[in-house]
Tab-separated table of N, CA, C and O in Angstrom:
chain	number	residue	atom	x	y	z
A	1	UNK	N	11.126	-17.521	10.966
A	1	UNK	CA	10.102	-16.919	11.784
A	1	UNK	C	9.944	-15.460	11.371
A	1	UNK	O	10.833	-14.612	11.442
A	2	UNK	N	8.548	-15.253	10.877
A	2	UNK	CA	8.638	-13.822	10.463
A	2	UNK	C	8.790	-12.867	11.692
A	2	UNK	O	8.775	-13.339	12.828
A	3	UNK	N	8.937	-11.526	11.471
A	3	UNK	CA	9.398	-10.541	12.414
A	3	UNK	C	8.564	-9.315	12.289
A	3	UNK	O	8.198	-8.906	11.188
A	4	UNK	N	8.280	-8.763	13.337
A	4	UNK	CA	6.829	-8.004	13.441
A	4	UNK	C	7.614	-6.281	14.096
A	4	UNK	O	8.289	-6.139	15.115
A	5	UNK	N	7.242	-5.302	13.173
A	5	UNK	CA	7.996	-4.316	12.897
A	5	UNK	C	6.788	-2.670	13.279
A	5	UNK	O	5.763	-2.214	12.774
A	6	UNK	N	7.858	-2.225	14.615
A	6	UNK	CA	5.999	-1.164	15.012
A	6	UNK	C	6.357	-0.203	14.236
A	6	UNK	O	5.524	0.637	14.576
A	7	UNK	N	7.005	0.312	13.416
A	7	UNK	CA	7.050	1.039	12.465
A	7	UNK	C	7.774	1.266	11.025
A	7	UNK	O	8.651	0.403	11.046
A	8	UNK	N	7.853	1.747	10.160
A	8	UNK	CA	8.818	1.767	9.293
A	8	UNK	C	9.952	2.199	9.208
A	8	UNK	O	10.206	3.342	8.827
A	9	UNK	N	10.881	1.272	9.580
A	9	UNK	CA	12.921	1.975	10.071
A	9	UNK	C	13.135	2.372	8.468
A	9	UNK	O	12.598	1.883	7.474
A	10	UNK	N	14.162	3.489	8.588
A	10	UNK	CA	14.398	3.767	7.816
A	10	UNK	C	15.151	2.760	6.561
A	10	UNK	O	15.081	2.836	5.334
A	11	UNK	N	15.864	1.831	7.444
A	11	UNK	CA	16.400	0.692	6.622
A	11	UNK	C	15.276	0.037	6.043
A	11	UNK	O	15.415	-0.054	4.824
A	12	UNK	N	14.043	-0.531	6.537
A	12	UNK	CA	13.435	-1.150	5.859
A	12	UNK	C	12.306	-0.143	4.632
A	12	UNK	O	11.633	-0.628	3.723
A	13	UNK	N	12.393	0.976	4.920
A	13	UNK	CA	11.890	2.080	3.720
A	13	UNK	C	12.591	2.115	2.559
A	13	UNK	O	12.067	2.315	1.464
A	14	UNK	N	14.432	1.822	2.848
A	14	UNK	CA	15.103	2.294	1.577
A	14	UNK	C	14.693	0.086	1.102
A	14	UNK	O	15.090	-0.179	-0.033
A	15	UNK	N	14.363	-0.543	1.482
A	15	UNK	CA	14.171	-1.531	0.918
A	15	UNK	C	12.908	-1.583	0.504
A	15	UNK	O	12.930	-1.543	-0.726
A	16	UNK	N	12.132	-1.632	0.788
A	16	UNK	CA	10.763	-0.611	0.306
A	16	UNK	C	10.824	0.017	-1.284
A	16	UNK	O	10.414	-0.520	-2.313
A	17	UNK	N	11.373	1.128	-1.143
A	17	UNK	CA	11.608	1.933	-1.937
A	17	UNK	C	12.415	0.752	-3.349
A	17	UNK	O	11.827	0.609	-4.421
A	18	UNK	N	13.694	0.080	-3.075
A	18	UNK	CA	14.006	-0.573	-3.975
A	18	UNK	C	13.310	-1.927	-4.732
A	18	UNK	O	13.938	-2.729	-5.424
A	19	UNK	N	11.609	-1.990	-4.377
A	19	UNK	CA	11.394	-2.498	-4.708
A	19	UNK	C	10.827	-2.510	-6.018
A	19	UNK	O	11.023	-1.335	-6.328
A	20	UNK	N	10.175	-3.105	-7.145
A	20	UNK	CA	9.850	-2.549	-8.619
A	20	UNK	C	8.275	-2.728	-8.781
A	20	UNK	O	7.471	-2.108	-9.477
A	21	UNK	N	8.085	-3.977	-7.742
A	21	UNK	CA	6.595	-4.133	-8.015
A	21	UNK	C	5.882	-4.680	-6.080
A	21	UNK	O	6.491	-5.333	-5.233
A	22	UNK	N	5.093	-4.347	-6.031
A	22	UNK	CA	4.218	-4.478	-5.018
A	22	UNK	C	2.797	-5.007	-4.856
A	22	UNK	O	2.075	-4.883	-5.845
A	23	UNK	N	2.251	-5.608	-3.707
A	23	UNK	CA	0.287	-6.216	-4.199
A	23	UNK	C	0.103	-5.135	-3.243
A	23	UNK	O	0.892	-4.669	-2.421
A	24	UNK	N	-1.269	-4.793	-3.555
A	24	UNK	CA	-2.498	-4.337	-2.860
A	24	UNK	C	-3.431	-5.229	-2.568
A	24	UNK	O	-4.062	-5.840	-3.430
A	25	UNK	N	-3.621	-5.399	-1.059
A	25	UNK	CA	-4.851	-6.464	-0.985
A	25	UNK	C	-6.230	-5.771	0.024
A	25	UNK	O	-6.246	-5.182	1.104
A	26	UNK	N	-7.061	-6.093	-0.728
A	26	UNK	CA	-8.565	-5.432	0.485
A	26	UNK	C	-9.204	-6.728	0.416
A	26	UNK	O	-8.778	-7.744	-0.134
A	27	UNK	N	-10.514	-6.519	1.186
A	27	UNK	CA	-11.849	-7.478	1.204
A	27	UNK	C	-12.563	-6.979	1.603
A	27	UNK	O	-12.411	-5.963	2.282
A	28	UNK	N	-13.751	-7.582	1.290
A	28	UNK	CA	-15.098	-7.119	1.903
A	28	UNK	C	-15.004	-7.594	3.051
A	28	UNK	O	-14.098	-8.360	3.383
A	29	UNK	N	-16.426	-6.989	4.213
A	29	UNK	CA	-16.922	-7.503	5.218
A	29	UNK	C	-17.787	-8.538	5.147
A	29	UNK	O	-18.843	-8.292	4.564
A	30	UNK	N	-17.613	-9.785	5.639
A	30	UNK	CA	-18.616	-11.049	5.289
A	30	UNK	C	-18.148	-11.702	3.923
A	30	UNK	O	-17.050	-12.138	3.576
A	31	UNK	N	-19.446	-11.612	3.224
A	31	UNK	CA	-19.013	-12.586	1.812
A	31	UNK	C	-18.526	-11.865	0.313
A	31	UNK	O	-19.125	-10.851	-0.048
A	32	UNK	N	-17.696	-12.289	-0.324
A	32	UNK	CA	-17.112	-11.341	-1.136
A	32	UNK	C	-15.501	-11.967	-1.792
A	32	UNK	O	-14.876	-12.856	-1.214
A	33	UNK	N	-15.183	-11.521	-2.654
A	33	UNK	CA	-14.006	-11.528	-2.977
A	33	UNK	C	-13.331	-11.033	-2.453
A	33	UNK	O	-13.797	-10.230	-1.645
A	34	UNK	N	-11.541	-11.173	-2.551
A	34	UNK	CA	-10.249	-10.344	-1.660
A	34	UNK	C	-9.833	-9.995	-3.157
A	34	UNK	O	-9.756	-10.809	-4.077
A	35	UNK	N	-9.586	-8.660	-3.222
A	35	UNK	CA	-9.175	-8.232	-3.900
A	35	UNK	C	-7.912	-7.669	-4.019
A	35	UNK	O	-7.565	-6.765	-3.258
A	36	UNK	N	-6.813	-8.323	-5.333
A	36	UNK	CA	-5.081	-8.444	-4.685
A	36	UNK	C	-4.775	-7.822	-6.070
A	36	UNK	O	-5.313	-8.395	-7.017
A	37	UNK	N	-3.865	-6.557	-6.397
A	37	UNK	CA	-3.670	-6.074	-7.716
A	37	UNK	C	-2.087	-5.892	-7.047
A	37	UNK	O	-1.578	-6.013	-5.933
A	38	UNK	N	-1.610	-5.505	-8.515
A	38	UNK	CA	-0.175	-5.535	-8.522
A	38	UNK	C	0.102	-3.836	-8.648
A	38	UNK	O	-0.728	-3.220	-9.318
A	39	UNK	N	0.898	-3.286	-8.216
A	39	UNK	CA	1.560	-1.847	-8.840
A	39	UNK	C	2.944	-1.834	-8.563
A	39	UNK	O	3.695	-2.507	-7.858
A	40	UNK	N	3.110	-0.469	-9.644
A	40	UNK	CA	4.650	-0.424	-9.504
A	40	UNK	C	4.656	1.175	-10.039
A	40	UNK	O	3.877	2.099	-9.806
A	41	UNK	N	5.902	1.093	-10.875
A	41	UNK	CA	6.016	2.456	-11.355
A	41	UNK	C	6.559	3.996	-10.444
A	41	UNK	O	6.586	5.210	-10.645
A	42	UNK	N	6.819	3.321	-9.704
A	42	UNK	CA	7.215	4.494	-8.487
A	42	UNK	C	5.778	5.235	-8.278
A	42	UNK	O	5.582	6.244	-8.957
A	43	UNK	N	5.089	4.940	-7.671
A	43	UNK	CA	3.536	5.358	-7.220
A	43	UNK	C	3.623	5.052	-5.669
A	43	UNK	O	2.591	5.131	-5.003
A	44	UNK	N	4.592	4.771	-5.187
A	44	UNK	CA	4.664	4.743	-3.737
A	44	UNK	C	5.393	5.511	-2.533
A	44	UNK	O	6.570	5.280	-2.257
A	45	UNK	N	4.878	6.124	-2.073
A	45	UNK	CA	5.777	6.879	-0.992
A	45	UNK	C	5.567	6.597	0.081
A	45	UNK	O	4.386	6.607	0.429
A	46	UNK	N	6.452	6.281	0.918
A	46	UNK	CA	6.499	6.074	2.634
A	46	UNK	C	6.295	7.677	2.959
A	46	UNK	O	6.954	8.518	2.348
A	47	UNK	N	5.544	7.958	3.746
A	47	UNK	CA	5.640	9.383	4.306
A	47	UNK	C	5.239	9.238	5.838
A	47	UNK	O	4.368	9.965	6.317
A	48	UNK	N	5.837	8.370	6.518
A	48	UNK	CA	5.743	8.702	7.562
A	48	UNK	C	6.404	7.202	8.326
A	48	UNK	O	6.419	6.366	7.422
A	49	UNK	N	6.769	6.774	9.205
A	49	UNK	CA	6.721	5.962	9.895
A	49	UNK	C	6.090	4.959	10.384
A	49	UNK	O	6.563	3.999	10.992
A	50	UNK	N	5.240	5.132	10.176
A	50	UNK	CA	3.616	4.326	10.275
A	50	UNK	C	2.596	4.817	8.796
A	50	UNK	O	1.373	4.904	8.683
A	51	UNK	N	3.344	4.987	8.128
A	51	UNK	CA	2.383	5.665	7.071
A	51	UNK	C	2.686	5.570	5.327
A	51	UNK	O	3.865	5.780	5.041
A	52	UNK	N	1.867	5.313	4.284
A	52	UNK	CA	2.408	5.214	3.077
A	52	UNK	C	1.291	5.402	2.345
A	52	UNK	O	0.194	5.480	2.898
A	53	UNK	N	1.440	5.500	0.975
A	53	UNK	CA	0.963	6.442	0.173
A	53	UNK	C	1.075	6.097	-1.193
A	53	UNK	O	2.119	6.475	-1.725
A	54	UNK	N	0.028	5.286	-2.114
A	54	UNK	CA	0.195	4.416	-3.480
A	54	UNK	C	-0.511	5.747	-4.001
A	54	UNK	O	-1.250	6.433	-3.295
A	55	UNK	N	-0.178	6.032	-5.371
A	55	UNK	CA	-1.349	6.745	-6.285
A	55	UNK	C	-1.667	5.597	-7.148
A	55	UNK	O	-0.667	5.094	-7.661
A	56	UNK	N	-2.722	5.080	-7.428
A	56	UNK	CA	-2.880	3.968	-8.411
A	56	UNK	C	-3.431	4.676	-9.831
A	56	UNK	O	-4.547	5.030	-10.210
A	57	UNK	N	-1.887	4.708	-10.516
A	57	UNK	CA	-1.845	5.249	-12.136
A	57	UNK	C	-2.617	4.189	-12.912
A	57	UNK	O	-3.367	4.586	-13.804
A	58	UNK	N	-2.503	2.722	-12.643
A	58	UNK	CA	-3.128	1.761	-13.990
A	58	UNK	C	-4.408	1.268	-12.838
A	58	UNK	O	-4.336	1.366	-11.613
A	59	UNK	N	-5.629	0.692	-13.688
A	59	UNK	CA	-6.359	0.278	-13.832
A	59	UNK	C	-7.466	0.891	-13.026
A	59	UNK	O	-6.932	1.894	-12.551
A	60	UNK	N	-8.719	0.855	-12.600
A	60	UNK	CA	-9.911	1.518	-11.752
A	60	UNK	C	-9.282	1.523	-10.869
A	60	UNK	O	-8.705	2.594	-10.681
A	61	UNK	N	-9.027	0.447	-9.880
A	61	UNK	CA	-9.490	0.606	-8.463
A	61	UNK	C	-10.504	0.748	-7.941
A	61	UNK	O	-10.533	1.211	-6.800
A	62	UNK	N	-11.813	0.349	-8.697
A	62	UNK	CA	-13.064	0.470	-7.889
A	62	UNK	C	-13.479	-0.575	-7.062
A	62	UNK	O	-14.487	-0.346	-6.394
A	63	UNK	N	-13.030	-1.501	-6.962
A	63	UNK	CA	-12.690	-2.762	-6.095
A	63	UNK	C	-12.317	-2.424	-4.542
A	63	UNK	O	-12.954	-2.422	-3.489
A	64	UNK	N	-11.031	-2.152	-4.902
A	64	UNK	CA	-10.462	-1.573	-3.464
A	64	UNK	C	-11.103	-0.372	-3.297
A	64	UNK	O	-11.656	-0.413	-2.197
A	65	UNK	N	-11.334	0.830	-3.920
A	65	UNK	CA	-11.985	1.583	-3.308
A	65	UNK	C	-12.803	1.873	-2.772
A	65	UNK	O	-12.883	2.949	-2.179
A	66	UNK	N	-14.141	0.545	-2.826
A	66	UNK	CA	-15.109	0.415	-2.613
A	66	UNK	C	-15.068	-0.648	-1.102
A	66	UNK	O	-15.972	-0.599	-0.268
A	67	UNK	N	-13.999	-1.462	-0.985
A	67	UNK	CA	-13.789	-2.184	0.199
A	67	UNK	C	-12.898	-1.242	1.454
A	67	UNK	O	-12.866	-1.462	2.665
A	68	UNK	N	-12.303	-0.279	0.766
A	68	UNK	CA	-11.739	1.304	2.081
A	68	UNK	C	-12.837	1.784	2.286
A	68	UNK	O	-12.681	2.373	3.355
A	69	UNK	N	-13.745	1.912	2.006
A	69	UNK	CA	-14.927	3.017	1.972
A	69	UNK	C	-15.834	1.936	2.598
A	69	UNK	O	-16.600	2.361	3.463
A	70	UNK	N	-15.884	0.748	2.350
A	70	UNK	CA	-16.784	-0.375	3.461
A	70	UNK	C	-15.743	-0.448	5.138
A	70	UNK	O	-16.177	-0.197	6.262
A	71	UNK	N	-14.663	-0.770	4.851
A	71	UNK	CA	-14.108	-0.953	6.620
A	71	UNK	C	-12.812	-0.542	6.280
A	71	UNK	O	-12.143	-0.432	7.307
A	72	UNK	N	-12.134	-0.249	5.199
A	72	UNK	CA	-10.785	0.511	5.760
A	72	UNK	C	-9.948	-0.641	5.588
A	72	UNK	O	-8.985	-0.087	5.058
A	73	UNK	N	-9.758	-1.376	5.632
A	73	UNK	CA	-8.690	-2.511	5.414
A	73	UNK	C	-8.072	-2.635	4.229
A	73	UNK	O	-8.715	-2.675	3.181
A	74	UNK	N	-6.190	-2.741	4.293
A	74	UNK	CA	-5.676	-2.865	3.552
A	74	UNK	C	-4.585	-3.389	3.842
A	74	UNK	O	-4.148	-3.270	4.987
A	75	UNK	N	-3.878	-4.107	2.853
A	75	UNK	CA	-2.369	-4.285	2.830
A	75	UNK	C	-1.668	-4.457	1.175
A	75	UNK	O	-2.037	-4.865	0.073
A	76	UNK	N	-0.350	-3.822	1.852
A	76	UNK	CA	0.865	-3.526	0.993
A	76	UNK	C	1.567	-4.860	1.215
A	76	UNK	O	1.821	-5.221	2.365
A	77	UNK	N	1.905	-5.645	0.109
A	77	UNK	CA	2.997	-6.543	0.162
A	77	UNK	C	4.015	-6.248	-0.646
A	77	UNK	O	4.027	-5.580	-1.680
A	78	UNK	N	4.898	-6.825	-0.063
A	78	UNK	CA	6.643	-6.380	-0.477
A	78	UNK	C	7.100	-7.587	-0.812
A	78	UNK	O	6.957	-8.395	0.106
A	79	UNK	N	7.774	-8.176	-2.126
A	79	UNK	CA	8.511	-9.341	-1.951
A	79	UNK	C	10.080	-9.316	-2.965
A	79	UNK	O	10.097	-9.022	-4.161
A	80	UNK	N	10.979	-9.594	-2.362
A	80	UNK	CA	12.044	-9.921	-3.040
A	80	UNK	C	11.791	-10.026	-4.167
A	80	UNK	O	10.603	-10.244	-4.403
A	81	UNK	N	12.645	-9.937	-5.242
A	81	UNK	CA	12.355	-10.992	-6.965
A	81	UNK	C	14.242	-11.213	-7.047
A	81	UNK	O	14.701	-12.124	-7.736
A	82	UNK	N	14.733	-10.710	-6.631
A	82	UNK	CA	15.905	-10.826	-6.733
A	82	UNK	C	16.936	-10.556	-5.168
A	82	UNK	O	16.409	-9.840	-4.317
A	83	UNK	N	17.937	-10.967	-4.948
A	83	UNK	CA	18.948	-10.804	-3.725
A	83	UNK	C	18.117	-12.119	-2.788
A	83	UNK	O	17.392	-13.051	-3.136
A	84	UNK	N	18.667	-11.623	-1.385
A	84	UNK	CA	18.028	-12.645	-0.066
A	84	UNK	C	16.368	-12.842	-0.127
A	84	UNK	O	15.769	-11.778	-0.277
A	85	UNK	N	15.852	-13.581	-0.070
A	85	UNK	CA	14.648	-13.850	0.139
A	85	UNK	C	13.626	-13.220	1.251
A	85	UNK	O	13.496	-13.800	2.329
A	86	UNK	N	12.944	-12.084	0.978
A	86	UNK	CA	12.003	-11.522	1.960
A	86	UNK	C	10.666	-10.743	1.561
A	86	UNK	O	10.514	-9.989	0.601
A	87	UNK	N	9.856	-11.062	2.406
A	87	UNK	CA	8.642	-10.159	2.625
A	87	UNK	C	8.294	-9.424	3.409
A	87	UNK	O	8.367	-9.808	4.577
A	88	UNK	N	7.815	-8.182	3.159
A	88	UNK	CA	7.007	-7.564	3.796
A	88	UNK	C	5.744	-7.199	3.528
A	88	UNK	O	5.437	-6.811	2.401
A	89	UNK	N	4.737	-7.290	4.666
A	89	UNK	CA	3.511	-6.696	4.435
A	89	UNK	C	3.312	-5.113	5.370
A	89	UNK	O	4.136	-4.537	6.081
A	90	UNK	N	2.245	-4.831	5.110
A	90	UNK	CA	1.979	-3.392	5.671
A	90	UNK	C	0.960	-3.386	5.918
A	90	UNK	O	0.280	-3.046	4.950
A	91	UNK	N	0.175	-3.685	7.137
A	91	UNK	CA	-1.342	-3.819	6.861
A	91	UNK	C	-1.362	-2.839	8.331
A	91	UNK	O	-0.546	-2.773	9.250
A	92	UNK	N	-2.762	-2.079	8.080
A	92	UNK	CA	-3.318	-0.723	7.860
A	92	UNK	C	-4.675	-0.631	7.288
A	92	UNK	O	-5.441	-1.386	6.689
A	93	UNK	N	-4.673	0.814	7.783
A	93	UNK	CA	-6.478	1.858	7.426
A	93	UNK	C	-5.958	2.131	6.543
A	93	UNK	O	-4.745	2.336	6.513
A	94	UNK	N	-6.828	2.224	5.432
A	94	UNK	CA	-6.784	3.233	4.263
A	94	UNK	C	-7.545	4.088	3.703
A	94	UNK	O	-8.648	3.562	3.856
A	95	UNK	N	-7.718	5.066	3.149
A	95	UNK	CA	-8.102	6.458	2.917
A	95	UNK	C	-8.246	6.518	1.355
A	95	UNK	O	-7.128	6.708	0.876
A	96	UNK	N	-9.018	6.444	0.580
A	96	UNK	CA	-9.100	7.294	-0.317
A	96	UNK	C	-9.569	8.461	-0.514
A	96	UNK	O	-10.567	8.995	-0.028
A	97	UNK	N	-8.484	9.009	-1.568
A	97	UNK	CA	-8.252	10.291	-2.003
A	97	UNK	C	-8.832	10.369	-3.527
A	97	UNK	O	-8.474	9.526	-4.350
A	98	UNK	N	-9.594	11.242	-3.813
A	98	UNK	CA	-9.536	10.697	-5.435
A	98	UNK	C	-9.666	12.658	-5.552
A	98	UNK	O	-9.849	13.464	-4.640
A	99	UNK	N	-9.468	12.916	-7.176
A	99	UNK	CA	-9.491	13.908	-7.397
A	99	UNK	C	-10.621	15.129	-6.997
A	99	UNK	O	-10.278	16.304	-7.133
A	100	UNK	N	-11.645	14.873	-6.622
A	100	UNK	CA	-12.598	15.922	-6.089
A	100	UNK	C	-12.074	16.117	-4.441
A	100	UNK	O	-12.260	17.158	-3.811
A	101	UNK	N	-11.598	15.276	-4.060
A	101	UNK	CA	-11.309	14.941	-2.213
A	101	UNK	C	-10.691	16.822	-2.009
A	101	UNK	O	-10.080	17.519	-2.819
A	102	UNK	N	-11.212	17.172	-0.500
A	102	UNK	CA	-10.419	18.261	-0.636
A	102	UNK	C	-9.071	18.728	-0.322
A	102	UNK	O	-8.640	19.881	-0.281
A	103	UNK	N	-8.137	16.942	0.020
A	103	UNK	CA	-6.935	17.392	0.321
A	103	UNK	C	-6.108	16.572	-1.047
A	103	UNK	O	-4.929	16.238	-0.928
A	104	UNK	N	-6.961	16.286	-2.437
A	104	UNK	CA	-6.083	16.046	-3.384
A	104	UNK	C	-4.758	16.778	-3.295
A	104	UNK	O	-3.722	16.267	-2.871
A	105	UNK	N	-4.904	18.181	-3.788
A	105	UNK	CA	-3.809	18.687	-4.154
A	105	UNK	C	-2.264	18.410	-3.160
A	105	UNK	O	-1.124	18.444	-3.623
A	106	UNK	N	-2.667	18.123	-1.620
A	106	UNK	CA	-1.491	18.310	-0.525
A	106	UNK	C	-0.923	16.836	-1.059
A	106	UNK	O	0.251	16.662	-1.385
A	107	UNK	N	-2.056	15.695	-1.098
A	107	UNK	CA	-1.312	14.538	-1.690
A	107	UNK	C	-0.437	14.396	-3.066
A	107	UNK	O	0.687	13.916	-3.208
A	108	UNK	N	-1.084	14.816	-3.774
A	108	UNK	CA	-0.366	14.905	-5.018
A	108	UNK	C	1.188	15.496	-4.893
A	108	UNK	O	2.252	14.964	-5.208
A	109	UNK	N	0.923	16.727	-4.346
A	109	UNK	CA	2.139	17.806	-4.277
A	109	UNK	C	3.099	16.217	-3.502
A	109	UNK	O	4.289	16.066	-3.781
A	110	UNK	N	2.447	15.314	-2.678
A	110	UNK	CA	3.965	14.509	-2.138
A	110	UNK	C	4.347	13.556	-3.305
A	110	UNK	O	5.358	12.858	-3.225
């Protein structure tokens, strides 16, 4: 039975954190594709409790960026590849930031 989590414990951040690869998933509103990409690379930071933070180094992202900028919907999936068997998702508003934005620099600097 999965288990439903109102914020990010610190235990489940440092598992988070040990993970190597992660999905991104959006969709449109109505008809459309779901759009599910993979990242890794340490491009992820938890910064907050309720809060996290991908820079997406490989590929556009004009997909997802274009489905945050339609309704904001997103999720982070987490899955084992190795040890006990588990997932997590993270689903959430999302925000893009891209380099003209005027709080690039505060993001970057995290």
């Amino acid at each position: 039975m999965g288990k439903v989590y109102e914020s990010i414990t610190p235990e489940l951040a440092a598992w988070i954190r040990a993970q190597h690869v992660f999905f991104v998933a959006t969709a449109p509103l109505g008809n459309g594709h779901v759009n599910t990409s993979p990242k890794g690379l340490d491009c992820l930071q938890i910064t907050g409790p309720r809060q996290a933070a991908y820079l997406d180094v490989t590929g556009s992202g004009a997909e997802t960026i274009a489905h945050l900028r339609e309704n904001g919907r997103i999720v982070l999936m987490f899955c084992a590849f190795s040890g006990p068997p588990k997932i997590v998702r993270l689903h959430g508003n999302g925000t893009v930031v891209t380099k003209t934005s005027s709080d690039w620099e505060a993001w970057c600097s995290r």
